[in-house]
Amino acid sequence: MSLNDHWMQRDLAVLWHPCTQMKDHEQLPLVPIKRGEGVWLEDFDGKRYLDAVSSWWVNVFGHANPRINQRIKDQVDQLEHVILAGFSHAPVVELSERLVRMTPAGLDRVFYADNGSSCIEVALKMSFHYWLNVGQPAKKRFITLSNSYHGETVAAMSVGDVSLFTDTYKALLLDTLKVPSPDCFYRPEGMGWEEHSRAMFAHMEQCLAEHHREVAAVIVEPLIQGAGGMRMYHPIYLKLLREACDRYGVHLIHDEIAVGFGRTGTMFACEQAGIRPDFLCLSKALTGGYLPLAACLTTDTIYQAFYDDYSTLRAFLHSHSYTGNPLACAAALATLDIFEQDDVIEANKQLSARMASATAHLADHPHVAEVRQTGMALAVEMVQDKASKTAYPWQERRGLKVYQHALQRGALLRPLGSVVYFLPPYVITPEQIDFLAEVASEGIDIATRESLSVAVPSGARVDFRDPG
Ligand SMILES: *Cc1c(COP(=O)(O)O)cnc(C)c1O
């Protein structure tokens, strides 16, 4: 038995994997990873895979990065963890100072959670609680965009729109208001991104006009709807949204958990709209992909509405056991050092240009509806019919074929439904980008060649995080 098989069998005897129909593993081998280095992951039999999805969008400077490793090693000998209520430590103070300094002016307070979903819960609770504290208890609903994803916990699911969740767990969810997304994939022929995103704002304007008295906040994934298929829109929408939220007295929550830290081409996506949200949620790349940590930044106005004598019971009494973990903060500080010292945002411009040129030919593929890109995220959408942009039935799992082909060729590409995307660590080389483009092209050819006949039950849809 190979070492891979050995670990796979031990794993499958005891583990229940995330976002996985475990029965798939009767056909689909699990890939046990022994070590990582830079963009590469290496399995127990010595085969290497180029991590094109940054291990679920978290890794920015490669696996086993010497600079981040060293910072964590130094920190672990000093202090591994301490309660953050009543106590503090240097890494969390330094990290908070830096986050306040590097985000748009006015985001002056940092509250920590230990993963992205919890960070969304913090923002939702804080917004609702703010309105309660200032005597507006009617403001308790949230406006969200169609096709959005904000995490897996119940309130985070409620403001998301991935149909598996909204269908299966409907009975558990908050009552939210949903507005059509400014996603540019379905824009009318000949229309540009800006014009389309601007036109789509009419739906948001109408919803705010009608419901603002009962709305606490609007929550969006700025510029890229990630788990919803790497769908993209123009920054003008965020600018219009900021103005409208001010006009109607509604908070704006930016979920930059996936897009923060350079993914869209700027450090934060909100910079491209020149705006400051009331809540900025960060996680994923915050620690370079090393340790779970999330930060919810907000304004002094919000903070002051909670600041009072204890007996008024206005405090935000929310906590997570690992809030502000020193090892995670140390990893984050090392990550921010690399951004600064290596002028990463500038250097990424060349890489993102290479991602564009290496995949440009795919736009002519008979089963590719669109090759789209925002900064260091590039997506290729496979469709059954190019002219009408008709999707493949999800049951055909075309993306899974690309995934399997890529594994064979030594790349980790994990499509979202029929959307093949690159979201690589920023330490990828131009040659490695060319290799990914080659593997993706082959995979797309294979996946779209066959006409698959599968039974298509009506109603159900795919979970976008699934490779299928
Ligand atoms: C991944 C993600 C989350 C959830 O973060 P977790 O750490 O997986 O809980 C929330 N919002 C967006 C936009 C994400 O991509």
GROMACS .gro file of C-alpha atoms and ligand atoms in nm:
model
  483
    1MET     CA    1   0.000   0.000   0.000
    2SER     CA    2   0.131   0.345  -0.086
    3LEU     CA    3   0.178   0.595   0.194
    4ASN     CA    4  -0.099   0.808   0.043
    5ASP     CA    5  -0.340   0.514   0.064
    6HIS     CA    6  -0.232   0.443   0.419
    7TRP     CA    7  -0.317   0.796   0.535
    8MET     CA    8  -0.631   0.808   0.326
    9GLN     CA    9  -0.768   0.493   0.487
   10ARG     CA   10  -0.689   0.606   0.841
   11ASP     CA   11  -0.848   0.943   0.761
   12LEU     CA   12  -1.165   0.805   0.610
   13ALA     CA   13  -1.216   0.578   0.910
   14VAL     CA   14  -1.248   0.871   1.152
   15LEU     CA   15  -1.288   1.206   0.977
   16TRP     CA   16  -1.590   1.391   0.844
   17HIS     CA   17  -1.458   1.646   0.594
   18PRO     CA   18  -1.584   2.002   0.538
   19CYS     CA   19  -1.810   2.075   0.245
   20THR     CA   20  -1.792   1.715   0.125
   21GLN     CA   21  -2.037   1.442   0.036
   22MET     CA   22  -1.823   1.175   0.202
   23LYS     CA   23  -1.957   0.907  -0.034
   24ASP     CA   24  -1.767   1.083  -0.316
   25HIS     CA   25  -1.450   0.942  -0.164
   26GLU     CA   26  -1.553   0.593  -0.272
   27GLN     CA   27  -1.442   0.711  -0.621
   28LEU     CA   28  -1.237   1.021  -0.554
   29PRO     CA   29  -0.907   0.968  -0.372
   30LEU     CA   30  -0.835   1.198  -0.082
   31VAL     CA   31  -0.500   1.376  -0.110
   32PRO     CA   32  -0.304   1.357   0.216
   33ILE     CA   33  -0.039   1.631   0.223
   34LYS     CA   34   0.293   1.574   0.394
   35ARG     CA   35   0.456   1.911   0.349
   36GLY     CA   36   0.425   2.247   0.178
   37GLU     CA   37   0.679   2.486   0.032
   38GLY     CA   38   0.593   2.809  -0.147
   39VAL     CA   39   0.311   2.749  -0.395
   40TRP     CA   40   0.364   2.371  -0.374
   41LEU     CA   41   0.191   2.104  -0.169
   42GLU     CA   42   0.355   1.761  -0.156
   43ASP     CA   43   0.172   1.436  -0.082
   44PHE     CA   44   0.305   1.129   0.101
   45ASP     CA   45   0.416   0.965  -0.223
   46GLY     CA   46   0.620   1.269  -0.326
   47LYS     CA   47   0.378   1.410  -0.586
   48ARG     CA   48   0.353   1.791  -0.592
   49TYR     CA   49   0.049   2.011  -0.653
   50LEU     CA   50   0.055   2.382  -0.736
   51ASP     CA   51  -0.189   2.545  -0.492
   52ALA     CA   52  -0.389   2.761  -0.736
   53VAL     CA   53  -0.665   2.833  -0.483
   54SER     CA   54  -0.438   2.939  -0.196
   55SER     CA   55  -0.583   2.657   0.018
   56TRP     CA   56  -0.933   2.806   0.025
   57TRP     CA   57  -0.817   3.165  -0.036
   58VAL     CA   58  -0.610   3.204   0.278
   59ASN     CA   59  -0.249   3.168   0.171
   60VAL     CA   60  -0.077   3.472   0.020
   61PHE     CA   61   0.296   3.418   0.069
   62GLY     CA   62   0.330   3.047   0.019
   63HIS     CA   63   0.341   2.746   0.246
   64ALA     CA   64   0.612   2.728   0.512
   65ASN     CA   65   0.719   3.085   0.446
   66PRO     CA   66   1.048   3.132   0.638
   67ARG     CA   67   0.962   3.485   0.754
   68ILE     CA   68   0.621   3.393   0.894
   69ASN     CA   69   0.757   3.067   1.041
   70GLN     CA   70   1.027   3.254   1.232
   71ARG     CA   71   0.785   3.508   1.379
   72ILE     CA   72   0.556   3.232   1.507
   73LYS     CA   73   0.852   3.037   1.651
   74ASP     CA   74   0.969   3.347   1.838
   75GLN     CA   75   0.619   3.414   1.968
   76VAL     CA   76   0.550   3.060   2.088
   77ASP     CA   77   0.845   3.073   2.327
   78GLN     CA   78   0.718   3.403   2.465
   79LEU     CA   79   0.340   3.363   2.502
   80GLU     CA   80   0.110   3.118   2.324
   81HIS     CA   81  -0.224   3.256   2.444
   82VAL     CA   82  -0.385   3.470   2.710
   83ILE     CA   83  -0.742   3.571   2.784
   84LEU     CA   84  -0.815   3.903   2.608
   85ALA     CA   85  -1.076   4.029   2.855
   86GLY     CA   86  -0.900   4.229   3.126
   87PHE     CA   87  -0.560   4.130   2.978
   88SER     CA   88  -0.365   4.230   2.671
   89HIS     CA   89  -0.038   4.151   2.489
   90ALA     CA   90   0.204   4.316   2.249
   91PRO     CA   91   0.116   4.135   1.922
   92VAL     CA   92  -0.255   4.222   1.947
   93VAL     CA   93  -0.181   4.589   2.026
   94GLU     CA   94   0.068   4.620   1.740
   95LEU     CA   95  -0.162   4.444   1.495
   96SER     CA   96  -0.458   4.664   1.589
   97GLU     CA   97  -0.249   4.980   1.546
   98ARG     CA   98  -0.139   4.865   1.203
   99LEU     CA   99  -0.487   4.765   1.088
  100VAL     CA  100  -0.625   5.103   1.196
  101ARG     CA  101  -0.341   5.277   1.012
  102MET     CA  102  -0.370   5.084   0.685
  103THR     CA  103  -0.752   5.083   0.648
  104PRO     CA  104  -0.958   5.388   0.541
  105ALA     CA  105  -0.956   5.682   0.785
  106GLY     CA  106  -1.229   5.656   1.048
  107LEU     CA  107  -1.204   5.281   1.111
  108ASP     CA  108  -1.045   5.329   1.453
  109ARG     CA  109  -1.151   5.028   1.660
  110VAL     CA  110  -1.070   4.660   1.615
  111PHE     CA  111  -1.274   4.372   1.762
  112TYR     CA  112  -1.137   4.019   1.712
  113ALA     CA  113  -1.304   3.690   1.632
  114ASP     CA  114  -1.139   3.363   1.537
  115ASN     CA  115  -1.283   3.293   1.192
  116GLY     CA  116  -1.465   3.473   0.913
  117SER     CA  117  -1.816   3.355   0.994
  118SER     CA  118  -1.784   3.464   1.356
  119CYS     CA  119  -1.656   3.800   1.235
  120ILE     CA  120  -1.976   3.846   1.031
  121GLU     CA  121  -2.179   3.759   1.342
  122VAL     CA  122  -1.989   4.030   1.530
  123ALA     CA  123  -2.065   4.293   1.264
  124LEU     CA  124  -2.435   4.200   1.245
  125LYS     CA  125  -2.476   4.197   1.622
  126MET     CA  126  -2.286   4.524   1.667
  127SER     CA  127  -2.493   4.701   1.403
  128PHE     CA  128  -2.824   4.583   1.550
  129HIS     CA  129  -2.705   4.659   1.903
  130TYR     CA  130  -2.588   5.008   1.803
  131TRP     CA  131  -2.937   5.099   1.684
  132LEU     CA  132  -3.083   4.956   2.005
  133ASN     CA  133  -2.841   5.163   2.213
  134VAL     CA  134  -2.931   5.486   2.031
  135GLY     CA  135  -3.304   5.425   2.074
  136GLN     CA  136  -3.396   5.280   1.734
  137PRO     CA  137  -3.499   4.921   1.814
  138ALA     CA  138  -3.704   4.893   1.493
  139LYS     CA  139  -3.382   4.874   1.291
  140LYS     CA  140  -3.320   4.501   1.304
  141ARG     CA  141  -3.320   4.369   0.948
  142PHE     CA  142  -3.033   4.331   0.702
  143ILE     CA  143  -3.019   4.389   0.327
  144THR     CA  144  -2.807   4.144   0.127
  145LEU     CA  145  -2.727   4.085  -0.240
  146SER     CA  146  -2.841   3.781  -0.434
  147ASN     CA  147  -2.567   3.522  -0.485
  148SER     CA  148  -2.371   3.639  -0.181
  149TYR     CA  149  -2.177   3.429   0.068
  150HIS     CA  150  -2.083   3.539   0.418
  151GLY     CA  151  -2.004   3.218   0.602
  152GLU     CA  152  -2.155   2.911   0.763
  153THR     CA  153  -2.291   3.005   1.104
  154VAL     CA  154  -2.666   3.065   1.119
  155ALA     CA  155  -2.676   3.445   1.101
  156ALA     CA  156  -2.396   3.447   0.841
  157MET     CA  157  -2.596   3.196   0.633
  158SER     CA  158  -2.901   3.418   0.668
  159VAL     CA  159  -2.730   3.708   0.494
  160GLY     CA  160  -2.590   3.474   0.229
  161ASP     CA  161  -2.766   3.337  -0.076
  162VAL     CA  162  -2.611   3.000  -0.153
  163SER     CA  163  -2.918   2.796  -0.229
  164LEU     CA  164  -2.811   2.478  -0.050
  165PHE     CA  165  -2.819   2.676   0.272
  166THR     CA  166  -3.119   2.891   0.207
  167ASP     CA  167  -3.313   2.581   0.099
  168THR     CA  168  -3.199   2.324   0.355
  169TYR     CA  169  -3.175   2.548   0.660
  170LYS     CA  170  -3.451   2.793   0.575
  171ALA     CA  171  -3.637   2.723   0.899
  172LEU     CA  172  -3.339   2.848   1.100
  173LEU     CA  173  -3.264   3.170   0.916
  174LEU     CA  174  -3.319   3.539   0.994
  175ASP     CA  175  -3.566   3.728   0.781
  176THR     CA  176  -3.350   3.936   0.546
  177LEU     CA  177  -3.417   4.159   0.244
  178LYS     CA  178  -3.255   4.040  -0.077
  179VAL     CA  179  -3.162   4.271  -0.365
  180PRO     CA  180  -3.043   4.155  -0.712
  181SER     CA  181  -2.663   4.154  -0.736
  182PRO     CA  182  -2.473   4.403  -0.959
  183ASP     CA  183  -2.282   4.097  -1.093
  184CYS     CA  184  -2.173   4.181  -1.448
  185PHE     CA  185  -2.191   3.830  -1.594
  186TYR     CA  186  -2.549   3.875  -1.710
  187ARG     CA  187  -2.513   4.235  -1.831
  188PRO     CA  188  -2.680   4.304  -2.165
  189GLU     CA  189  -2.459   4.263  -2.469
  190GLY     CA  190  -2.252   4.572  -2.546
  191MET     CA  191  -2.295   4.719  -2.198
  192GLY     CA  192  -1.986   4.791  -1.986
  193TRP     CA  193  -1.934   4.688  -1.623
  194GLU     CA  194  -1.978   5.038  -1.486
  195GLU     CA  195  -2.301   5.104  -1.669
  196HIS     CA  196  -2.447   4.770  -1.564
  197SER     CA  197  -2.349   4.794  -1.197
  198ARG     CA  198  -2.484   5.149  -1.188
  199ALA     CA  199  -2.813   5.041  -1.343
  200MET     CA  200  -2.848   4.753  -1.096
  201PHE     CA  201  -2.824   5.002  -0.810
  202ALA     CA  202  -3.185   5.105  -0.875
  203HIS     CA  203  -3.298   4.786  -0.695
  204MET     CA  204  -3.094   4.875  -0.388
  205GLU     CA  205  -3.215   5.234  -0.389
  206GLN     CA  206  -3.574   5.115  -0.400
  207CYS     CA  207  -3.527   4.863  -0.119
  208LEU     CA  208  -3.361   5.124   0.102
  209ALA     CA  209  -3.630   5.382   0.028
  210GLU     CA  210  -3.900   5.134   0.122
  211HIS     CA  211  -3.743   4.963   0.423
  212HIS     CA  212  -3.475   5.188   0.576
  213ARG     CA  213  -3.672   5.243   0.898
  214GLU     CA  214  -3.646   4.871   0.979
  215VAL     CA  215  -3.297   4.813   0.836
  216ALA     CA  216  -2.981   4.806   1.050
  217ALA     CA  217  -2.726   4.746   0.775
  218VAL     CA  218  -2.650   4.647   0.419
  219ILE     CA  219  -2.386   4.374   0.390
  220VAL     CA  220  -2.184   4.315   0.071
  221GLU     CA  221  -1.881   4.130  -0.059
  222PRO     CA  222  -1.709   4.422  -0.232
  223LEU     CA  223  -1.618   4.376  -0.603
  224ILE     CA  224  -1.606   3.992  -0.606
  225GLN     CA  225  -1.879   3.752  -0.495
  226GLY     CA  226  -1.640   3.468  -0.421
  227ALA     CA  227  -1.820   3.148  -0.322
  228GLY     CA  228  -2.108   3.249  -0.553
  229GLY     CA  229  -1.883   3.173  -0.851
  230MET     CA  230  -1.624   3.456  -0.856
  231ARG     CA  231  -1.883   3.692  -1.001
  232MET     CA  232  -1.755   4.050  -1.026
  233TYR     CA  233  -1.888   4.406  -1.036
  234HIS     CA  234  -1.775   4.765  -1.072
  235PRO     CA  235  -1.668   4.986  -0.776
  236ILE     CA  236  -1.928   5.250  -0.875
  237TYR     CA  237  -2.187   5.030  -0.700
  238LEU     CA  238  -2.004   5.061  -0.368
  239LYS     CA  239  -1.978   5.438  -0.408
  240LEU     CA  240  -2.352   5.469  -0.475
  241LEU     CA  241  -2.424   5.233  -0.186
  242ARG     CA  242  -2.215   5.439   0.059
  243GLU     CA  243  -2.403   5.756  -0.042
  244ALA     CA  244  -2.741   5.586  -0.010
  245CYS     CA  245  -2.658   5.430   0.329
  246ASP     CA  246  -2.565   5.778   0.456
  247ARG     CA  247  -2.885   5.928   0.315
  248TYR     CA  248  -3.108   5.661   0.470
  249GLY     CA  249  -2.925   5.616   0.802
  250VAL     CA  250  -2.822   5.255   0.747
  251HIS     CA  251  -2.485   5.093   0.823
  252LEU     CA  252  -2.264   4.952   0.549
  253ILE     CA  253  -2.082   4.625   0.627
  254HIS     CA  254  -1.796   4.528   0.393
  255ASP     CA  255  -1.715   4.160   0.407
  256GLU     CA  256  -1.355   4.170   0.281
  257ILE     CA  257  -1.278   3.831   0.431
  258ALA     CA  258  -1.196   3.692   0.085
  259VAL     CA  259  -1.101   4.007  -0.106
  260GLY     CA  260  -0.896   4.194   0.157
  261PHE     CA  261  -0.515   4.198   0.150
  262GLY     CA  262  -0.451   4.263  -0.214
  263ARG     CA  263  -0.678   4.017  -0.390
  264THR     CA  264  -0.863   4.279  -0.595
  265GLY     CA  265  -0.546   4.467  -0.691
  266THR     CA  266  -0.560   4.717  -0.403
  267MET     CA  267  -0.492   4.636  -0.039
  268PHE     CA  268  -0.864   4.657   0.035
  269ALA     CA  269  -1.147   4.655  -0.218
  270CYS     CA  270  -1.314   4.962  -0.063
  271GLU     CA  271  -1.014   5.171  -0.172
  272GLN     CA  272  -1.126   5.134  -0.536
  273ALA     CA  273  -1.454   5.305  -0.452
  274GLY     CA  274  -1.285   5.562  -0.229
  275ILE     CA  275  -1.521   5.486   0.059
  276ARG     CA  276  -1.515   5.380   0.423
  277PRO     CA  277  -1.765   5.119   0.538
  278ASP     CA  278  -1.903   5.130   0.896
  279PHE     CA  279  -1.779   4.776   0.954
  280LEU     CA  280  -1.488   4.610   0.775
  281CYS     CA  281  -1.459   4.232   0.823
  282LEU     CA  282  -1.117   4.077   0.763
  283SER     CA  283  -0.987   3.723   0.797
  284LYS     CA  284  -0.845   3.454   0.561
  285ALA     CA  285  -0.521   3.618   0.428
  286LEU     CA  286  -0.485   3.824   0.747
  287THR     CA  287  -0.245   3.564   0.893
  288GLY     CA  288  -0.093   3.473   0.557
  289GLY     CA  289  -0.299   3.154   0.568
  290TYR     CA  290  -0.135   3.022   0.884
  291LEU     CA  291  -0.380   3.050   1.171
  292PRO     CA  292  -0.746   3.136   1.218
  293LEU     CA  293  -0.801   3.500   1.310
  294ALA     CA  294  -1.058   3.762   1.211
  295ALA     CA  295  -1.088   4.134   1.275
  296CYS     CA  296  -1.398   4.351   1.264
  297LEU     CA  297  -1.300   4.717   1.231
  298THR     CA  298  -1.548   4.991   1.307
  299THR     CA  299  -1.582   5.363   1.375
  300ASP     CA  300  -1.560   5.567   1.691
  301THR     CA  301  -1.928   5.659   1.648
  302ILE     CA  302  -2.027   5.293   1.684
  303TYR     CA  303  -1.782   5.241   1.970
  304GLN     CA  304  -1.912   5.542   2.166
  305ALA     CA  305  -2.272   5.413   2.156
  306PHE     CA  306  -2.158   5.117   2.371
  307TYR     CA  307  -1.928   5.318   2.602
  308ASP     CA  308  -2.115   5.388   2.927
  309ASP     CA  309  -2.150   5.289   3.293
  310TYR     CA  310  -2.175   4.912   3.332
  311SER     CA  311  -2.522   4.937   3.487
  312THR     CA  312  -2.668   5.079   3.164
  313LEU     CA  313  -2.603   4.733   3.009
  314ARG     CA  314  -2.491   4.885   2.681
  315ALA     CA  315  -2.165   4.691   2.654
  316PHE     CA  316  -2.093   4.449   2.369
  317LEU     CA  317  -2.066   4.132   2.576
  318HIS     CA  318  -1.950   3.904   2.295
  319SER     CA  319  -1.640   3.685   2.318
  320HIS     CA  320  -1.458   3.391   2.165
  321SER     CA  321  -1.215   3.181   2.367
  322TYR     CA  322  -0.926   3.238   2.127
  323THR     CA  323  -0.998   3.609   2.068
  324GLY     CA  324  -0.679   3.786   1.956
  325ASN     CA  325  -0.458   3.477   1.990
  326PRO     CA  326  -0.091   3.591   2.012
  327LEU     CA  327   0.042   3.328   1.768
  328ALA     CA  328  -0.217   3.428   1.508
  329CYS     CA  329  -0.141   3.798   1.566
  330ALA     CA  330   0.232   3.725   1.524
  331ALA     CA  331   0.160   3.551   1.191
  332ALA     CA  332  -0.047   3.853   1.086
  333LEU     CA  333   0.231   4.096   1.178
  334ALA     CA  334   0.483   3.895   0.975
  335THR     CA  335   0.236   3.892   0.684
  336LEU     CA  336   0.191   4.271   0.696
  337ASP     CA  337   0.571   4.312   0.709
  338ILE     CA  338   0.603   4.117   0.384
  339PHE     CA  339   0.335   4.331   0.216
  340GLU     CA  340   0.533   4.642   0.314
  341GLN     CA  341   0.891   4.525   0.261
  342ASP     CA  342   0.829   4.358  -0.075
  343ASP     CA  343   0.592   4.623  -0.215
  344VAL     CA  344   0.356   4.336  -0.294
  345ILE     CA  345   0.057   4.532  -0.430
  346GLU     CA  346   0.282   4.690  -0.695
  347ALA     CA  347   0.457   4.362  -0.780
  348ASN     CA  348   0.122   4.184  -0.819
  349LYS     CA  349   0.035   4.407  -1.118
  350GLN     CA  350   0.273   4.209  -1.337
  351LEU     CA  351   0.141   3.878  -1.211
  352SER     CA  352  -0.219   3.977  -1.273
  353ALA     CA  353  -0.128   4.093  -1.626
  354ARG     CA  354   0.032   3.752  -1.682
  355MET     CA  355  -0.283   3.578  -1.555
  356ALA     CA  356  -0.479   3.774  -1.816
  357SER     CA  357  -0.246   3.706  -2.109
  358ALA     CA  358  -0.203   3.336  -2.023
  359THR     CA  359  -0.580   3.276  -2.029
  360ALA     CA  360  -0.689   3.523  -2.301
  361HIS     CA  361  -0.727   3.244  -2.560
  362LEU     CA  362  -0.996   3.077  -2.346
  363ALA     CA  363  -1.243   3.355  -2.430
  364ASP     CA  364  -1.275   3.197  -2.777
  365HIS     CA  365  -1.348   2.849  -2.642
  366PRO     CA  366  -1.691   2.729  -2.762
  367HIS     CA  367  -1.797   2.643  -2.406
  368VAL     CA  368  -1.653   2.942  -2.223
  369ALA     CA  369  -1.896   3.228  -2.169
  370GLU     CA  370  -1.650   3.463  -2.005
  371VAL     CA  371  -1.297   3.505  -1.876
  372ARG     CA  372  -1.316   3.773  -1.607
  373GLN     CA  373  -1.062   3.920  -1.372
  374THR     CA  374  -1.026   4.158  -1.083
  375GLY     CA  375  -0.665   4.191  -0.968
  376MET     CA  376  -0.530   3.856  -0.849
  377ALA     CA  377  -0.857   3.668  -0.900
  378LEU     CA  378  -0.937   3.527  -1.246
  379ALA     CA  379  -1.236   3.314  -1.339
  380VAL     CA  380  -1.335   3.117  -1.648
  381GLU     CA  381  -1.704   3.031  -1.670
  382MET     CA  382  -1.790   2.713  -1.861
  383VAL     CA  383  -2.139   2.701  -2.013
  384GLN     CA  384  -2.347   2.463  -2.217
  385ASP     CA  385  -2.442   2.733  -2.468
  386LYS     CA  386  -2.207   3.024  -2.527
  387ALA     CA  387  -2.447   3.262  -2.701
  388SER     CA  388  -2.720   3.246  -2.439
  389LYS     CA  389  -2.481   3.181  -2.146
  390THR     CA  390  -2.689   2.878  -2.053
  391ALA     CA  391  -2.533   2.695  -1.760
  392TYR     CA  392  -2.458   2.324  -1.757
  393PRO     CA  393  -2.695   2.130  -1.531
  394TRP     CA  394  -2.512   2.122  -1.197
  395GLN     CA  395  -2.564   1.746  -1.174
  396GLU     CA  396  -2.312   1.698  -1.456
  397ARG     CA  397  -2.035   1.818  -1.226
  398ARG     CA  398  -1.821   1.947  -1.511
  399GLY     CA  399  -1.597   2.137  -1.270
  400LEU     CA  400  -1.510   1.812  -1.094
  401LYS     CA  401  -1.356   1.687  -1.420
  402VAL     CA  402  -1.129   1.991  -1.430
  403TYR     CA  403  -1.037   1.927  -1.066
  404GLN     CA  404  -0.947   1.566  -1.139
  405HIS     CA  405  -0.746   1.650  -1.448
  406ALA     CA  406  -0.555   1.920  -1.262
  407LEU     CA  407  -0.467   1.681  -0.978
  408GLN     CA  408  -0.321   1.439  -1.233
  409ARG     CA  409  -0.114   1.721  -1.381
  410GLY     CA  410   0.004   1.847  -1.043
  411ALA     CA  411  -0.223   2.142  -0.972
  412LEU     CA  412  -0.490   2.213  -0.714
  413LEU     CA  413  -0.771   2.382  -0.908
  414ARG     CA  414  -1.103   2.356  -0.727
  415PRO     CA  415  -1.380   2.495  -0.950
  416LEU     CA  416  -1.699   2.647  -0.806
  417GLY     CA  417  -1.965   2.463  -1.004
  418SER     CA  418  -1.867   2.530  -1.367
  419VAL     CA  419  -1.643   2.823  -1.280
  420VAL     CA  420  -1.271   2.745  -1.300
  421TYR     CA  421  -1.068   3.007  -1.121
  422PHE     CA  422  -0.715   3.104  -1.019
  423LEU     CA  423  -0.667   3.268  -0.683
  424PRO     CA  424  -0.300   3.191  -0.633
  425PRO     CA  425  -0.054   3.289  -0.359
  426TYR     CA  426   0.131   3.609  -0.454
  427VAL     CA  427   0.462   3.422  -0.462
  428ILE     CA  428   0.361   3.242  -0.782
  429THR     CA  429   0.596   3.297  -1.079
  430PRO     CA  430   0.492   3.396  -1.435
  431GLU     CA  431   0.600   3.050  -1.557
  432GLN     CA  432   0.384   2.883  -1.295
  433ILE     CA  433   0.089   3.097  -1.410
  434ASP     CA  434   0.149   2.971  -1.766
  435PHE     CA  435   0.151   2.613  -1.634
  436LEU     CA  436  -0.182   2.669  -1.456
  437ALA     CA  437  -0.335   2.818  -1.769
  438GLU     CA  438  -0.222   2.515  -1.970
  439VAL     CA  439  -0.367   2.272  -1.715
  440ALA     CA  440  -0.693   2.468  -1.696
  441SER     CA  441  -0.726   2.476  -2.077
  442GLU     CA  442  -0.677   2.100  -2.101
  443GLY     CA  443  -0.920   2.043  -1.817
  444ILE     CA  444  -1.184   2.266  -1.975
  445ASP     CA  445  -1.144   2.081  -2.307
  446ILE     CA  446  -1.195   1.747  -2.133
  447ALA     CA  447  -1.484   1.869  -1.918
  448THR     CA  448  -1.678   2.023  -2.206
  449ARG     CA  449  -1.606   1.762  -2.473
  450GLU     CA  450  -1.854   1.497  -2.362
  451SER     CA  451  -2.225   1.539  -2.367
  452LEU     CA  452  -2.311   1.387  -2.035
  453SER     CA  453  -2.650   1.243  -1.978
  454VAL     CA  454  -2.756   1.250  -1.618
  455ALA     CA  455  -3.091   1.247  -1.449
  456VAL     CA  456  -3.174   1.605  -1.354
  457PRO     CA  457  -3.406   1.631  -1.056
  458SER     CA  458  -3.575   1.969  -1.060
  459GLY     CA  459  -3.540   2.221  -0.782
  460ALA     CA  460  -3.209   2.126  -0.621
  461ARG     CA  461  -2.892   2.322  -0.684
  462VAL     CA  462  -2.526   2.285  -0.609
  463ASP     CA  463  -2.334   2.426  -0.317
  464PHE     CA  464  -2.083   2.655  -0.477
  465ARG     CA  465  -1.799   2.555  -0.248
  466ASP     CA  466  -1.827   2.199  -0.381
  467PRO     CA  467  -1.589   2.092  -0.657
  468GLY     CA  468  -1.861   1.995  -0.897
  469LIG     C1  469  -1.470   3.242   0.359
  469LIG     C2  470  -1.564   3.355   0.372
  469LIG     C3  471  -1.636   3.378   0.491
  469LIG     C4  472  -1.631   3.283   0.608
  469LIG     O1  473  -1.504   3.270   0.667
  469LIG     P1  474  -1.471   3.136   0.748
  469LIG     O2  475  -1.340   3.166   0.812
  469LIG     O3  476  -1.464   3.026   0.647
  469LIG     O4  477  -1.580   3.117   0.848
  469LIG     C5  478  -1.717   3.489   0.497
  469LIG     N1  479  -1.728   3.574   0.394
  469LIG     C6  480  -1.661   3.556   0.279
  469LIG     C7  481  -1.676   3.655   0.168
  469LIG     C8  482  -1.580   3.445   0.262
  469LIG     O5  483  -1.519   3.423   0.145
   0.00000   0.00000   0.00000
